[in-house]
Coordinates of C-alpha atoms and ligand atoms in Angstrom, one line a residue:
M19 CA -88.2 87.5 93.3
S20 CA -84.9 85.6 93.8
E21 CA -84.4 82.0 92.8
W22 CA -84.6 81.2 96.5
N23 CA -88.0 82.9 96.8
A24 CA -89.4 81.1 93.7
N25 CA -88.5 77.8 95.5
I26 CA -90.2 78.9 98.8
Y27 CA -93.2 80.3 96.9
D28 CA -93.8 76.9 95.2
H29 CA -93.2 75.0 98.5
S30 CA -94.7 77.0 101.4
F31 CA -97.3 79.1 99.5
R32 CA -98.8 76.4 97.2
F33 CA -102.1 77.5 98.6
V34 CA -102.0 80.6 96.4
S35 CA -102.5 78.6 93.2
E36 CA -104.6 75.9 95.0
Y37 CA -107.2 78.6 95.9
G38 CA -106.9 80.1 92.5
R39 CA -108.6 77.0 91.0
E40 CA -112.0 78.4 92.1
L41 CA -111.2 81.6 90.2
I42 CA -110.6 79.5 87.0
D43 CA -114.2 78.2 87.4
L44 CA -115.3 81.8 87.4
L45 CA -113.2 82.5 84.3
N46 CA -114.8 79.4 82.6
P47 CA -112.2 79.2 79.8
Q48 CA -113.5 78.0 76.4
K49 CA -111.6 76.0 73.8
G50 CA -109.6 78.2 71.5
E51 CA -110.1 81.4 73.5
L52 CA -107.0 83.7 73.9
I53 CA -106.5 84.5 77.6
L54 CA -103.8 86.4 79.5
D55 CA -102.7 85.3 83.0
L56 CA -101.6 88.6 84.4
G57 CA -99.0 88.0 87.2
C58 CA -98.7 84.3 86.4
G59 CA -95.9 83.6 89.0
T60 CA -94.6 80.1 88.5
G61 CA -97.3 79.2 86.0
D62 CA -99.5 76.7 87.8
L63 CA -102.8 78.4 87.0
T64 CA -101.6 79.3 83.5
N65 CA -101.2 75.6 83.0
Q66 CA -104.7 74.8 84.4
I67 CA -106.3 77.4 82.1
A68 CA -104.5 75.8 79.1
Q69 CA -105.7 72.3 80.2
R70 CA -109.2 73.6 79.7
G71 CA -108.5 74.2 76.0
A72 CA -107.7 77.9 75.9
V73 CA -104.6 79.4 74.4
V74 CA -103.0 81.2 77.3
I75 CA -100.1 83.5 77.7
G76 CA -98.6 83.9 81.2
L77 CA -97.3 87.4 82.0
D78 CA -95.1 88.3 84.9
Q79 CA -92.7 91.0 85.9
S80 CA -90.2 88.7 87.5
E81 CA -87.8 86.9 85.2
T82 CA -87.0 84.4 88.1
M83 CA -90.7 83.4 88.3
L84 CA -90.9 83.2 84.6
E85 CA -87.8 81.0 84.4
R86 CA -89.4 78.6 86.9
A87 CA -92.7 78.7 85.0
R88 CA -91.0 77.9 81.7
S89 CA -89.0 75.0 83.2
K90 CA -92.2 73.5 84.6
Y91 CA -94.4 74.1 81.6
S92 CA -92.2 74.3 78.5
Q93 CA -95.1 73.8 76.2
L94 CA -96.7 77.2 77.3
E95 CA -95.9 80.7 76.4
F96 CA -94.7 83.1 79.1
Q97 CA -93.7 86.7 78.5
Q98 CA -92.1 89.3 80.7
A99 CA -94.5 92.3 81.3
D100 CA -95.2 95.1 83.6
A101 CA -98.9 95.3 84.5
T102 CA -98.7 99.1 84.5
D103 CA -97.3 99.1 81.0
F104 CA -98.6 96.4 78.7
C105 CA -100.9 96.1 75.7
F106 CA -101.7 93.3 73.3
E107 CA -102.0 94.1 69.6
K108 CA -104.4 91.2 69.1
P109 CA -107.3 91.9 71.6
V110 CA -107.8 88.9 73.9
D111 CA -111.0 87.1 75.1
A112 CA -110.2 87.3 78.8
I113 CA -107.7 88.6 81.3
F114 CA -107.2 86.5 84.5
S115 CA -105.3 87.6 87.6
N116 CA -104.9 85.8 90.9
A117 CA -103.3 87.3 94.0
V118 CA -101.1 89.9 92.3
L119 CA -102.9 93.1 91.8
H120 CA -102.6 94.1 95.4
W121 CA -98.9 94.7 94.8
I122 CA -99.6 97.6 92.4
P123 CA -100.6 100.9 93.9
E124 CA -100.9 102.4 90.3
Q125 CA -104.0 100.3 89.8
E126 CA -105.7 102.8 87.4
K127 CA -102.9 102.3 84.9
V128 CA -103.3 98.5 85.2
I129 CA -107.1 98.7 84.6
A130 CA -106.5 101.0 81.6
N131 CA -104.1 98.4 80.1
I132 CA -106.7 95.6 80.8
Y133 CA -109.4 97.6 79.0
K134 CA -107.1 98.3 76.0
S135 CA -106.1 94.6 75.7
L136 CA -109.6 93.1 75.9
K137 CA -111.7 92.6 72.8
K138 CA -115.3 93.9 73.0
G139 CA -117.3 91.6 75.3
G140 CA -114.0 90.3 76.7
R141 CA -113.9 89.5 80.4
F142 CA -111.7 90.4 83.4
I143 CA -111.7 87.9 86.2
A144 CA -109.5 88.7 89.2
E145 CA -108.9 88.0 92.9
L146 CA -106.8 90.3 95.1
G147 CA -106.5 91.2 98.7
A148 CA -109.4 93.3 99.9
K149 CA -109.5 96.0 102.6
G150 CA -108.5 94.4 105.9
N151 CA -106.4 91.7 104.2
V152 CA -103.7 90.2 106.5
N153 CA -104.4 92.9 109.0
Q154 CA -103.1 91.0 112.0
I155 CA -99.9 90.0 110.2
I156 CA -99.2 93.6 109.2
Q157 CA -100.0 94.8 112.6
A158 CA -97.6 92.3 114.2
I159 CA -94.8 93.5 111.8
Q160 CA -95.5 97.2 112.5
N161 CA -95.7 96.6 116.3
A162 CA -92.3 94.8 116.2
I163 CA -90.7 97.6 114.1
C164 CA -92.1 100.3 116.4
K165 CA -91.0 98.5 119.6
A166 CA -87.5 98.4 118.2
D167 CA -87.7 102.2 117.7
Y168 CA -87.6 102.2 113.9
K169 CA -90.0 104.2 111.7
N170 CA -92.8 102.2 110.1
V171 CA -93.7 102.2 106.4
P172 CA -97.4 102.8 106.0
L173 CA -99.5 100.0 104.6
E174 CA -100.5 102.0 101.5
E175 CA -96.8 102.2 100.4
V176 CA -96.6 98.5 100.3
F177 CA -99.9 97.0 99.3
Y178 CA -103.1 98.1 97.6
F179 CA -106.1 96.5 99.4
P180 CA -109.2 98.2 98.1
S181 CA -112.7 97.8 99.4
L182 CA -115.3 96.3 97.1
G183 CA -116.9 99.7 96.5
E184 CA -113.6 101.4 95.7
Y185 CA -112.4 98.8 93.3
T186 CA -115.7 98.3 91.4
S187 CA -116.0 102.2 91.0
L188 CA -112.5 102.3 89.6
L189 CA -113.3 99.6 87.1
E190 CA -116.5 101.4 86.0
K191 CA -114.7 104.7 85.8
N192 CA -112.3 103.1 83.4
G193 CA -115.0 101.6 81.1
L194 CA -115.5 98.1 82.4
M195 CA -118.9 96.7 83.4
V196 CA -118.8 94.8 86.7
S197 CA -121.3 91.9 86.7
A198 CA -120.2 90.3 90.1
A199 CA -118.0 91.4 92.9
F200 CA -117.6 89.8 96.3
S201 CA -115.4 90.3 99.3
F202 CA -115.0 87.6 101.9
E203 CA -112.8 86.4 104.7
R204 CA -110.7 83.4 104.0
P205 CA -108.6 82.3 107.1
T206 CA -105.8 80.4 105.4
L207 CA -103.9 77.5 107.1
I208 CA -100.3 78.2 107.6
E209 CA -99.0 74.6 107.8
N210 CA -95.7 75.1 109.4
G211 CA -96.6 78.0 111.8
Q212 CA -93.3 79.7 112.8
A213 CA -91.3 78.8 109.7
D214 CA -94.0 79.7 107.3
F215 CA -94.8 83.0 109.0
R216 CA -91.1 83.8 108.9
D217 CA -91.0 83.1 105.2
W218 CA -94.1 85.2 104.7
V219 CA -92.4 88.2 106.3
N220 CA -89.2 87.7 104.4
I221 CA -90.9 87.3 101.0
F222 CA -94.0 89.4 101.2
G223 CA -93.5 91.7 104.1
I224 CA -89.9 92.8 103.7
L225 CA -90.8 96.2 102.2
F226 CA -92.0 97.2 105.7
F227 CA -88.4 97.0 106.8
Q228 CA -87.1 99.7 104.6
N229 CA -86.1 101.8 107.6
V230 CA -84.5 98.9 109.6
P231 CA -80.8 98.1 109.0
V232 CA -80.4 94.6 107.5
S233 CA -78.4 93.4 110.5
K234 CA -81.3 94.3 112.9
R235 CA -84.1 92.7 110.9
A236 CA -83.9 89.0 112.0
K237 CA -84.6 89.8 115.7
I238 CA -87.5 92.1 114.8
I239 CA -88.9 89.5 112.5
D240 CA -88.8 86.9 115.4
S241 CA -90.7 89.3 117.6
A242 CA -93.3 89.9 114.8
V243 CA -93.7 86.1 114.2
A244 CA -94.1 85.5 117.9
E245 CA -97.1 87.9 117.9
M246 CA -98.6 86.2 114.9
L247 CA -98.3 82.8 116.6
D248 CA -100.2 84.2 119.6
N249 CA -102.9 86.1 117.7
L250 CA -103.6 83.8 114.7
A251 CA -103.8 80.4 116.5
E252 CA -107.0 78.3 116.6
D253 CA -107.2 74.7 117.7
E254 CA -103.4 74.3 117.8
R255 CA -103.1 75.4 114.2
H256 CA -102.4 78.9 112.7
Y257 CA -104.4 80.8 110.1
A258 CA -103.4 83.9 108.1
D259 CA -106.2 86.4 108.1
Y260 CA -106.7 86.7 104.4
V261 CA -109.6 88.8 103.0
R262 CA -110.3 88.4 99.3
L263 CA -111.9 90.5 96.7
R264 CA -113.2 88.7 93.6
I265 CA -114.3 90.4 90.4
V266 CA -116.1 89.5 87.3
A267 CA -116.2 92.3 84.8
R268 CA -116.6 92.8 81.0
K269 CA -115.6 95.3 78.3
P270 CA -118.9 96.4 76.9
Ligands
BEZ28 C1 -102.6 88.0 99.3 O1 -102.6 87.0 98.5 O2 -103.6 88.5 99.7 C2 -101.3 88.5 99.7 C3 -100.1 87.8 99.5 C4 -98.9 88.3 99.9 C5 -98.9 89.5 100.4 C6 -100.0 90.3 100.6 C7 -101.2 89.8 100.2

């Protein structure tokens, strides 16, 4: 993520960490526990976990996000880490992850690292996009690219949105015991319709444009955003069609 994107992320997509608070209740951090926040972004949830008395380390792949996190919460520890390639020598009490795992198609590697880093009895609490997540947004992007006669990039090459059954099976196959899993639709208010949908595409959806020359993208993005404004409107407001998957699992 660029500096510019870290700014927009904090401004237009504040809801990511606001919704994440419910996930912290599921985590139920205890005083003195050692917890990893995997994919901590700009650190808001890391900070909330710390405020509940746990010792928390925020991990993220993006140095730009980490710089922002460190400047906001200088008292906390943040480390650069790749979710497909990390392991903690001192096993941790819990691993928490909000709205990041869907960026990683190599999910089995991530789960193996989570398993290795947890102590016995340690918990894994996560939320990610589920099957069908942001379907209409992606459809609008792909329609606009197709109408402009460029080749589309398939969804699976950009995001990993598993079904509940698929993800819980993968966790169990890799040694974790799932005690709760739920998938639910969460229409999410897009406060500044057109501008925020455009930011969404530029920040989160730009990998769909790999076959489109940079000079042609703005017009295609306008066309995709117009379709989103039509299809995702309700009572004069706009809602992104988020579908979530929440997981509570444990290392036996
Ligand atoms: C999500 O939180 O579900 C999400 C965010 C950005 C891109 C794709 C999915």
